[in-house]
């Protein structure tokens, strides 16, 4: 499994995503996580960044909405209860990592 975090410089939510991802991976053999700092719209488009931070699993963003354009903007996520956060919840990450 290939995991990549895409974020703009100094994204305040990238550390939260890394923390939650580490927790989601704690019970399994954790693959390496690659991070890329994205500085312009062309990079965002080419890499598939739909806001900062974006997690790519094997090159795909499991949290994007159909038709959502590439973006350098701050990204927000809703959990199952509708609460807004700067990163997916640990449970959402576990589901995405398991392909569900």
PDB file of C-alpha atoms in Angstrom:
ATOM      1  CA  UNK A   1       0.000   0.000   0.000  1.00  0.00           C
ATOM      2  CA  UNK A   2       1.287   3.430  -0.935  1.00  0.00           C
ATOM      3  CA  UNK A   3       0.279   6.337   1.333  1.00  0.00           C
ATOM      4  CA  UNK A   4       0.960   9.955   0.414  1.00  0.00           C
ATOM      5  CA  UNK A   5       0.032  13.132   2.262  1.00  0.00           C
ATOM      6  CA  UNK A   6      -0.238  16.265   0.132  1.00  0.00           C
ATOM      7  CA  UNK A   7      -0.306  19.623   1.897  1.00  0.00           C
ATOM      8  CA  UNK A   8       0.430  23.281   1.324  1.00  0.00           C
ATOM      9  CA  UNK A   9       3.393  24.791   3.204  1.00  0.00           C
ATOM     10  CA  UNK A  10       2.733  25.045   6.955  1.00  0.00           C
ATOM     11  CA  UNK A  11      -0.722  23.459   6.698  1.00  0.00           C
ATOM     12  CA  UNK A  12      -2.059  23.452  10.276  1.00  0.00           C
ATOM     13  CA  UNK A  13      -4.052  20.244   9.677  1.00  0.00           C
ATOM     14  CA  UNK A  14      -1.273  18.101   8.170  1.00  0.00           C
ATOM     15  CA  UNK A  15       0.104  17.135  11.627  1.00  0.00           C
ATOM     16  CA  UNK A  16      -3.415  16.127  12.721  1.00  0.00           C
ATOM     17  CA  UNK A  17      -3.769  13.902   9.645  1.00  0.00           C
ATOM     18  CA  UNK A  18      -0.364  12.305  10.337  1.00  0.00           C
ATOM     19  CA  UNK A  19      -1.326  11.679  13.979  1.00  0.00           C
ATOM     20  CA  UNK A  20      -4.678  10.114  13.119  1.00  0.00           C
ATOM     21  CA  UNK A  21      -3.155   8.070  10.301  1.00  0.00           C
ATOM     22  CA  UNK A  22      -0.511   6.679  12.684  1.00  0.00           C
ATOM     23  CA  UNK A  23      -3.286   5.684  15.090  1.00  0.00           C
ATOM     24  CA  UNK A  24      -5.301   4.065  12.292  1.00  0.00           C
ATOM     25  CA  UNK A  25      -2.238   2.069  11.221  1.00  0.00           C
ATOM     26  CA  UNK A  26      -1.123   1.126  14.741  1.00  0.00           C
ATOM     27  CA  UNK A  27      -2.624  -2.386  14.671  1.00  0.00           C
ATOM     28  CA  UNK A  28      -1.142  -3.435  11.363  1.00  0.00           C
ATOM     29  CA  UNK A  29       2.145  -3.489   9.529  1.00  0.00           C
ATOM     30  CA  UNK A  30       2.412   0.201   8.718  1.00  0.00           C
ATOM     31  CA  UNK A  31       3.625   1.133   5.255  1.00  0.00           C
ATOM     32  CA  UNK A  32       5.840   4.169   4.833  1.00  0.00           C
ATOM     33  CA  UNK A  33       3.992   7.451   4.446  1.00  0.00           C
ATOM     34  CA  UNK A  34       5.366   9.908   1.911  1.00  0.00           C
ATOM     35  CA  UNK A  35       4.685  13.627   2.256  1.00  0.00           C
ATOM     36  CA  UNK A  36       4.741  16.253  -0.495  1.00  0.00           C
ATOM     37  CA  UNK A  37       4.501  20.004  -0.047  1.00  0.00           C
ATOM     38  CA  UNK A  38       2.372  21.423  -2.855  1.00  0.00           C
ATOM     39  CA  UNK A  39       3.047  25.039  -3.751  1.00  0.00           C
ATOM     40  CA  UNK A  40       1.019  25.778  -6.881  1.00  0.00           C
ATOM     41  CA  UNK A  41      -2.192  24.880  -8.672  1.00  0.00           C
ATOM     42  CA  UNK A  42      -0.389  22.941 -11.397  1.00  0.00           C
ATOM     43  CA  UNK A  43       1.180  20.617  -8.799  1.00  0.00           C
ATOM     44  CA  UNK A  44      -2.179  20.227  -7.044  1.00  0.00           C
ATOM     45  CA  UNK A  45      -3.808  19.215 -10.322  1.00  0.00           C
ATOM     46  CA  UNK A  46      -1.006  16.829 -11.323  1.00  0.00           C
ATOM     47  CA  UNK A  47      -0.818  15.138  -7.903  1.00  0.00           C
ATOM     48  CA  UNK A  48      -4.572  14.968  -7.252  1.00  0.00           C
ATOM     49  CA  UNK A  49      -4.748  17.296  -4.264  1.00  0.00           C
ATOM     50  CA  UNK A  50      -8.330  18.309  -3.421  1.00  0.00           C
ATOM     51  CA  UNK A  51      -7.460  20.663  -0.587  1.00  0.00           C
ATOM     52  CA  UNK A  52      -4.877  20.618   2.153  1.00  0.00           C
ATOM     53  CA  UNK A  53      -4.294  18.097   3.573  1.00  0.00           C
ATOM     54  CA  UNK A  54      -5.097  15.294   1.122  1.00  0.00           C
ATOM     55  CA  UNK A  55      -4.352  11.626   1.764  1.00  0.00           C
ATOM     56  CA  UNK A  56      -3.750   9.475  -1.290  1.00  0.00           C
ATOM     57  CA  UNK A  57      -4.051   5.711  -0.919  1.00  0.00           C
ATOM     58  CA  UNK A  58      -2.375   4.008  -3.857  1.00  0.00           C
ATOM     59  CA  UNK A  59      -2.637   7.293  -5.759  1.00  0.00           C
ATOM     60  CA  UNK A  60      -6.360   7.895  -5.106  1.00  0.00           C
ATOM     61  CA  UNK A  61      -8.119  10.251  -2.714  1.00  0.00           C
ATOM     62  CA  UNK A  62     -10.782   8.209  -0.891  1.00  0.00           C
ATOM     63  CA  UNK A  63     -12.363  11.318   0.628  1.00  0.00           C
ATOM     64  CA  UNK A  64     -12.969  13.380  -2.505  1.00  0.00           C
ATOM     65  CA  UNK A  65     -16.411  14.074  -3.900  1.00  0.00           C
ATOM     66  CA  UNK A  66     -17.086  13.255  -7.562  1.00  0.00           C
ATOM     67  CA  UNK A  67     -16.095  16.192  -9.733  1.00  0.00           C
ATOM     68  CA  UNK A  68     -14.263  17.985  -6.927  1.00  0.00           C
ATOM     69  CA  UNK A  69     -11.506  20.060  -8.558  1.00  0.00           C
ATOM     70  CA  UNK A  70      -7.884  20.182  -7.499  1.00  0.00           C
ATOM     71  CA  UNK A  71      -7.306  22.873  -4.905  1.00  0.00           C
ATOM     72  CA  UNK A  72      -4.727  24.513  -2.649  1.00  0.00           C
ATOM     73  CA  UNK A  73      -7.437  25.582  -0.195  1.00  0.00           C
ATOM     74  CA  UNK A  74      -7.810  24.439   3.373  1.00  0.00           C
ATOM     75  CA  UNK A  75      -9.740  21.177   3.438  1.00  0.00           C
ATOM     76  CA  UNK A  76     -12.370  20.203   5.976  1.00  0.00           C
ATOM     77  CA  UNK A  77     -13.801  16.747   6.627  1.00  0.00           C
ATOM     78  CA  UNK A  78     -17.097  15.660   8.220  1.00  0.00           C
ATOM     79  CA  UNK A  79     -17.193  12.643  10.501  1.00  0.00           C
ATOM     80  CA  UNK A  80     -20.117  10.220  10.756  1.00  0.00           C
ATOM     81  CA  UNK A  81     -21.837  12.528  13.275  1.00  0.00           C
ATOM     82  CA  UNK A  82     -21.479  15.562  11.014  1.00  0.00           C
ATOM     83  CA  UNK A  83     -18.741  17.226  13.064  1.00  0.00           C
ATOM     84  CA  UNK A  84     -16.191  19.169  11.009  1.00  0.00           C
ATOM     85  CA  UNK A  85     -12.458  18.605  11.419  1.00  0.00           C
ATOM     86  CA  UNK A  86      -9.221  19.344   9.589  1.00  0.00           C
ATOM     87  CA  UNK A  87      -8.569  15.628   8.984  1.00  0.00           C
ATOM     88  CA  UNK A  88     -10.623  12.446   8.619  1.00  0.00           C
ATOM     89  CA  UNK A  89     -11.386  10.645  11.883  1.00  0.00           C
ATOM     90  CA  UNK A  90      -9.387   7.572  12.865  1.00  0.00           C
ATOM     91  CA  UNK A  91     -12.419   5.391  12.055  1.00  0.00           C
ATOM     92  CA  UNK A  92     -12.806   7.003   8.617  1.00  0.00           C
ATOM     93  CA  UNK A  93      -9.121   6.409   7.943  1.00  0.00           C
ATOM     94  CA  UNK A  94      -9.368   2.760   9.022  1.00  0.00           C
ATOM     95  CA  UNK A  95     -12.282   2.221   6.644  1.00  0.00           C
ATOM     96  CA  UNK A  96     -10.450   3.914   3.781  1.00  0.00           C
ATOM     97  CA  UNK A  97      -7.302   1.877   4.438  1.00  0.00           C
ATOM     98  CA  UNK A  98      -9.274  -1.364   4.420  1.00  0.00           C
ATOM     99  CA  UNK A  99     -10.910  -0.398   1.133  1.00  0.00           C
ATOM    100  CA  UNK A 100     -14.353   0.055   2.696  1.00  0.00           C
TER     101      UNK A 100
END
